[in-house]
Amino acid sequence: MDLRQMEVVVAVAEEGGFSAAARRLNVVQSAVSTTVRALERELGAPLFHRTTHRVSLTPAGQAFLPAARATLQAAEQARAAVDLTKGELRGEITIGVMQGLYTGLAQALAAFRHQHPQVTVRLRQAPADDLLRALRDATTDAAIVALTRPQQRGLTVRVLKEEEMVLITAPSRAMEPERPVTLAEVAALPLVDFPLGWAIRHSVDRAFRTALVDRTTTFEVNDILSATDLVRQDLGVCIMPQSLAARFPDLTTRRFTQNAPTWKVMVVHPPGQASPAVTALLRHIT
């Protein structure tokens, strides 16, 4: 058994098929199939169920996968440790991020790339729950997320910032300029909201519950640009973190008088010593 065999198995499992794994590894599909079959013969058990339409892990494959990932990660850390003694960083790291949390991240990535050009950074956008699973599965090295609970089992969490949310409206909407609004006033307006499970939605729901105000969602969208387009056409108003609202200066921003929704942006990574490349990137992010 060698590292290449483990890398192939992990690629098949994560890509969901032999063809996709071959594209990811830049090899022909027959090479992937041959490698997997050789490893299965060595282990004495099949790692994948193969059907015409899909490939899935067998119980043996499910047991093998996390151990293979841990082994590959340990090998990468060993190589990185040697590179570090030579004054250079190499390798590949994967960073997860929730939609809307790019503020400042692009600059951090640019600075990191300038300082460590030999490190490949892969960026993965996904909901917070998916990113937390990816961290626990060792398929993502660190993530920037907004969480409702700072404590996360089996993960290290560091708060980057906490901020209040604001209301954004079309400039043409007839509301007294600069005057803070109440949640009761917002509840009487058509509201552009985000899906359940989004950190923004959770904080907004909690704020209305705390204020004992009922409200109805008029539009529910799953991306920031769609939300702001609806607001821009004066079809509704939207509540979002102030740092996001600042990216749309053509819209009007209003603060809340009290019970303003808040959110915390955090960087999360597995416990223990992160690889030198991840540690270096986190210094740029934080």
Coordinates of C-alpha atoms in Angstrom, one line a residue:
M1 CA 0.0 0.0 0.0
D2 CA 1.4 3.4 -0.9
L3 CA 0.3 7.1 -0.8
R4 CA -0.6 7.2 -4.4
Q5 CA -3.2 4.4 -3.9
M6 CA -4.7 6.3 -1.0
E7 CA -4.8 9.5 -3.1
V8 CA -6.7 7.6 -5.8
V9 CA -9.2 6.1 -3.4
V10 CA -9.9 9.5 -1.8
A11 CA -10.3 11.1 -5.2
V12 CA -12.9 8.5 -6.3
A13 CA -14.8 8.8 -3.1
E14 CA -14.9 12.6 -3.2
E15 CA -15.6 12.9 -6.9
G16 CA -18.2 10.2 -6.9
G17 CA -16.8 8.2 -9.8
F18 CA -13.8 6.9 -11.6
S19 CA -14.0 9.2 -14.6
A20 CA -14.2 12.3 -12.4
A21 CA -11.4 11.1 -10.2
A22 CA -9.2 10.6 -13.3
R23 CA -9.9 14.2 -14.5
R24 CA -9.0 15.5 -11.0
L25 CA -5.7 13.4 -11.0
N26 CA -4.9 14.1 -14.6
V27 CA -4.7 10.4 -15.5
V28 CA -6.7 8.1 -17.7
Q29 CA -9.7 6.3 -16.1
S30 CA -8.1 2.9 -16.6
A31 CA -5.2 3.9 -14.4
V32 CA -7.6 4.8 -11.6
S33 CA -9.5 1.6 -12.0
T34 CA -6.3 -0.5 -12.0
T35 CA -5.0 1.2 -8.9
V36 CA -8.2 0.7 -7.0
R37 CA -8.5 -3.0 -7.9
A38 CA -4.9 -3.6 -6.9
L39 CA -5.5 -2.0 -3.5
E40 CA -8.7 -4.0 -3.0
R41 CA -6.8 -7.2 -3.8
E42 CA -4.1 -6.3 -1.2
L43 CA -6.7 -5.4 1.4
G44 CA -8.9 -8.5 0.6
A45 CA -12.1 -6.4 0.5
P46 CA -13.9 -4.2 -2.1
L47 CA -13.8 -0.5 -1.3
F48 CA -16.5 0.6 -3.7
H49 CA -19.9 -0.6 -4.9
R50 CA -19.9 -0.2 -8.7
T51 CA -23.1 0.2 -10.6
T52 CA -23.9 1.6 -14.1
H53 CA -24.9 5.0 -12.7
R54 CA -23.0 5.6 -9.5
V55 CA -20.1 4.5 -7.3
S56 CA -20.4 4.4 -3.5
L57 CA -18.3 3.3 -0.6
T58 CA -18.7 -0.2 0.9
P59 CA -18.4 -0.6 4.7
A60 CA -14.7 -1.4 4.2
G61 CA -14.4 1.8 2.1
Q62 CA -16.1 3.9 4.7
A63 CA -13.6 2.6 7.3
F64 CA -10.6 3.1 5.0
L65 CA -11.4 6.6 3.8
P66 CA -10.8 8.7 7.0
A67 CA -7.6 6.7 7.7
A68 CA -6.4 7.3 4.2
R69 CA -7.1 11.0 4.5
A70 CA -5.3 11.2 7.8
T71 CA -2.3 9.5 6.3
L72 CA -2.1 11.8 3.3
Q73 CA -2.4 14.8 5.6
A74 CA 0.4 13.5 7.8
A75 CA 2.6 12.9 4.7
E76 CA 1.9 16.5 3.5
Q77 CA 2.7 17.9 6.9
A78 CA 6.0 16.0 6.9
R79 CA 6.9 17.4 3.5
A80 CA 5.9 20.8 4.6
A81 CA 8.1 20.6 7.7
V82 CA 11.1 19.8 5.6
D83 CA 10.3 22.6 3.2
L84 CA 10.1 24.9 6.1
T85 CA 13.6 24.1 7.2
K86 CA 14.7 25.3 3.7
G87 CA 12.8 28.5 4.2
E88 CA 10.0 27.8 1.7
L89 CA 6.4 26.5 1.8
R90 CA 4.9 24.1 -0.7
G91 CA 1.8 22.0 -1.1
E92 CA -1.9 22.5 -1.4
I93 CA -4.5 23.7 1.1
T94 CA -8.3 24.0 0.9
I95 CA -10.1 26.9 2.6
G96 CA -13.8 27.0 3.0
V97 CA -15.9 30.1 3.1
M98 CA -19.6 31.0 3.4
Q99 CA -21.2 33.2 0.7
G100 CA -20.8 36.8 1.6
L101 CA -17.7 36.5 3.8
Y102 CA -15.2 37.4 1.1
T103 CA -14.6 40.9 2.6
G104 CA -10.9 41.1 3.2
L105 CA -10.3 37.5 2.2
A106 CA -9.2 38.2 -1.4
Q107 CA -6.6 40.7 -0.1
A108 CA -5.3 38.1 2.4
L109 CA -5.1 35.4 -0.3
A110 CA -3.2 37.8 -2.6
A111 CA -0.7 38.7 0.1
F112 CA -0.3 35.0 1.0
R113 CA 0.3 34.0 -2.7
H114 CA 2.9 36.8 -3.1
Q115 CA 4.8 35.5 0.0
H116 CA 4.3 31.8 -0.7
P117 CA 4.0 31.3 -4.4
Q118 CA 4.6 27.5 -4.2
V119 CA 1.5 26.9 -2.2
T120 CA -1.7 26.2 -4.1
V121 CA -4.9 27.5 -2.3
R122 CA -8.2 26.0 -3.2
L123 CA -11.3 28.0 -2.2
R124 CA -14.5 26.1 -1.5
Q125 CA -17.8 28.0 -1.0
A126 CA -20.5 26.2 0.9
P127 CA -23.0 26.6 3.8
A128 CA -21.6 26.5 7.3
D129 CA -22.9 23.0 8.1
D130 CA -21.2 21.6 5.0
L131 CA -18.0 23.3 5.8
L132 CA -18.0 22.0 9.4
R133 CA -18.5 18.5 8.1
A134 CA -15.6 19.0 5.6
L135 CA -13.4 20.1 8.4
R136 CA -14.2 17.0 10.5
D137 CA -13.7 14.8 7.4
A138 CA -10.3 16.4 6.8
T139 CA -11.3 17.5 3.2
T140 CA -11.0 21.2 4.2
D141 CA -8.1 22.7 6.2
A142 CA -9.8 25.8 7.6
A143 CA -13.0 27.7 7.1
I144 CA -14.4 31.2 7.5
V145 CA -18.0 31.0 8.7
A146 CA -20.6 32.7 10.7
L147 CA -21.8 30.4 13.5
T148 CA -24.6 30.6 16.0
R149 CA -22.6 28.6 18.5
P150 CA -18.9 29.5 19.1
Q151 CA -18.2 26.1 20.6
Q152 CA -18.0 23.4 17.9
R153 CA -17.2 19.8 18.9
G154 CA -13.8 18.7 17.7
L155 CA -12.9 22.0 16.1
T156 CA -10.9 25.1 17.1
V157 CA -12.8 28.3 16.8
R158 CA -11.4 31.9 16.7
V159 CA -13.7 34.9 16.5
L160 CA -12.6 37.4 13.8
K161 CA -15.3 40.0 14.3
E162 CA -18.8 40.6 15.6
E163 CA -21.1 43.2 14.0
E164 CA -24.7 44.4 14.0
M165 CA -26.9 44.0 11.0
V166 CA -28.7 46.9 9.3
L167 CA -31.7 47.4 7.0
I168 CA -31.1 48.2 3.4
T169 CA -33.8 49.8 1.2
A170 CA -34.1 51.4 -2.2
P171 CA -33.3 55.1 -2.0
S172 CA -36.7 55.9 -3.3
R173 CA -38.5 54.1 -0.5
A174 CA -40.5 56.7 1.6
M175 CA -38.8 56.5 5.0
E176 CA -37.4 59.4 7.0
P177 CA -33.7 59.6 6.1
E178 CA -31.2 58.6 8.7
R179 CA -33.8 57.6 11.3
P180 CA -33.2 54.3 12.9
V181 CA -36.0 51.8 12.5
T182 CA -37.7 49.3 14.7
L183 CA -38.2 45.6 14.0
A184 CA -42.0 46.3 14.1
E185 CA -41.7 48.8 11.3
V186 CA -39.7 46.3 9.2
A187 CA -42.3 43.6 9.8
A188 CA -44.9 45.8 8.1
L189 CA -42.7 46.0 4.9
P190 CA -42.2 43.3 2.2
L191 CA -39.1 41.5 3.4
V192 CA -36.3 39.9 1.3
D193 CA -35.0 37.1 3.3
F194 CA -32.5 34.2 3.0
P195 CA -33.2 30.5 3.4
L196 CA -33.4 28.6 6.7
G197 CA -30.0 27.4 7.7
W198 CA -28.3 30.6 6.6
A199 CA -26.5 32.4 9.5
I200 CA -28.1 35.7 8.5
R201 CA -31.6 34.2 8.6
H202 CA -30.9 32.6 12.0
S203 CA -29.9 35.9 13.5
V204 CA -32.8 37.8 12.0
D205 CA -35.3 35.1 13.2
R206 CA -33.9 35.3 16.7
A207 CA -34.0 39.1 16.8
F208 CA -37.7 39.1 15.8
R209 CA -38.5 36.4 18.4
T210 CA -36.7 38.4 21.1
A211 CA -38.6 41.5 20.2
L212 CA -41.9 39.5 20.1
V213 CA -42.6 40.7 16.6
D214 CA -44.1 38.5 13.9
R215 CA -43.0 39.0 10.4
T216 CA -43.6 37.4 6.9
T217 CA -41.0 36.7 4.3
T218 CA -42.1 38.0 0.9
F219 CA -39.0 36.9 -1.1
E220 CA -36.6 34.1 -0.2
V221 CA -33.3 34.0 -2.1
N222 CA -30.1 32.1 -1.7
D223 CA -27.5 34.7 -2.8
I224 CA -26.7 38.3 -1.8
L225 CA -26.8 39.7 -5.4
S226 CA -30.4 38.5 -5.9
A227 CA -31.4 40.0 -2.6
T228 CA -29.9 43.4 -3.5
D229 CA -31.4 43.4 -7.0
L230 CA -34.9 43.0 -5.5
V231 CA -34.2 45.8 -3.0
R232 CA -32.9 48.0 -5.7
Q233 CA -36.2 47.7 -7.6
D234 CA -38.0 48.6 -4.4
L235 CA -39.7 45.2 -4.2
G236 CA -38.7 44.8 -0.6
V237 CA -36.2 45.6 2.1
C238 CA -33.5 43.3 3.4
I239 CA -31.5 42.8 6.7
M240 CA -27.9 42.0 6.4
P241 CA -24.6 42.6 8.2
Q242 CA -23.2 46.1 7.9
S243 CA -20.0 44.9 6.1
L244 CA -22.1 43.3 3.4
A245 CA -24.4 46.4 3.1
A246 CA -21.3 48.6 2.6
R247 CA -20.6 46.8 -0.7
F248 CA -23.8 48.3 -2.2
P249 CA -23.4 52.1 -1.7
D250 CA -26.3 52.8 -4.1
L251 CA -28.8 51.4 -1.5
T252 CA -29.9 53.2 1.7
T253 CA -28.7 51.8 5.0
R254 CA -30.6 52.2 8.3
R255 CA -29.7 51.0 11.8
F256 CA -32.1 49.5 14.3
T257 CA -33.2 51.3 17.4
Q258 CA -32.8 48.1 19.5
N259 CA -32.7 44.3 19.2
A260 CA -30.5 44.6 16.1
P261 CA -29.6 41.2 14.7
T262 CA -25.9 40.4 15.1
W263 CA -23.5 37.8 13.7
K264 CA -20.0 36.6 14.5
V265 CA -17.5 35.7 11.8
M266 CA -15.1 33.0 12.9
V267 CA -12.2 31.1 11.5
V268 CA -12.5 27.4 12.3
H269 CA -10.0 24.6 11.8
P270 CA -9.3 21.1 13.2
P271 CA -7.6 20.9 16.7
G272 CA -3.9 20.5 17.1
Q273 CA -1.1 22.0 15.1
A274 CA -2.1 23.1 11.7
S275 CA 0.3 22.6 8.8
P276 CA 2.8 25.4 8.2
A277 CA 1.0 26.6 5.1
V278 CA -2.4 26.8 6.8
T279 CA -0.8 28.5 9.8
A280 CA 0.8 31.1 7.5
L281 CA -2.5 31.8 5.7
L282 CA -4.4 32.1 9.0
R283 CA -1.9 34.8 10.0
H284 CA -2.9 36.8 6.9
I285 CA -6.6 36.2 7.4
T286 CA -6.6 37.2 11.1

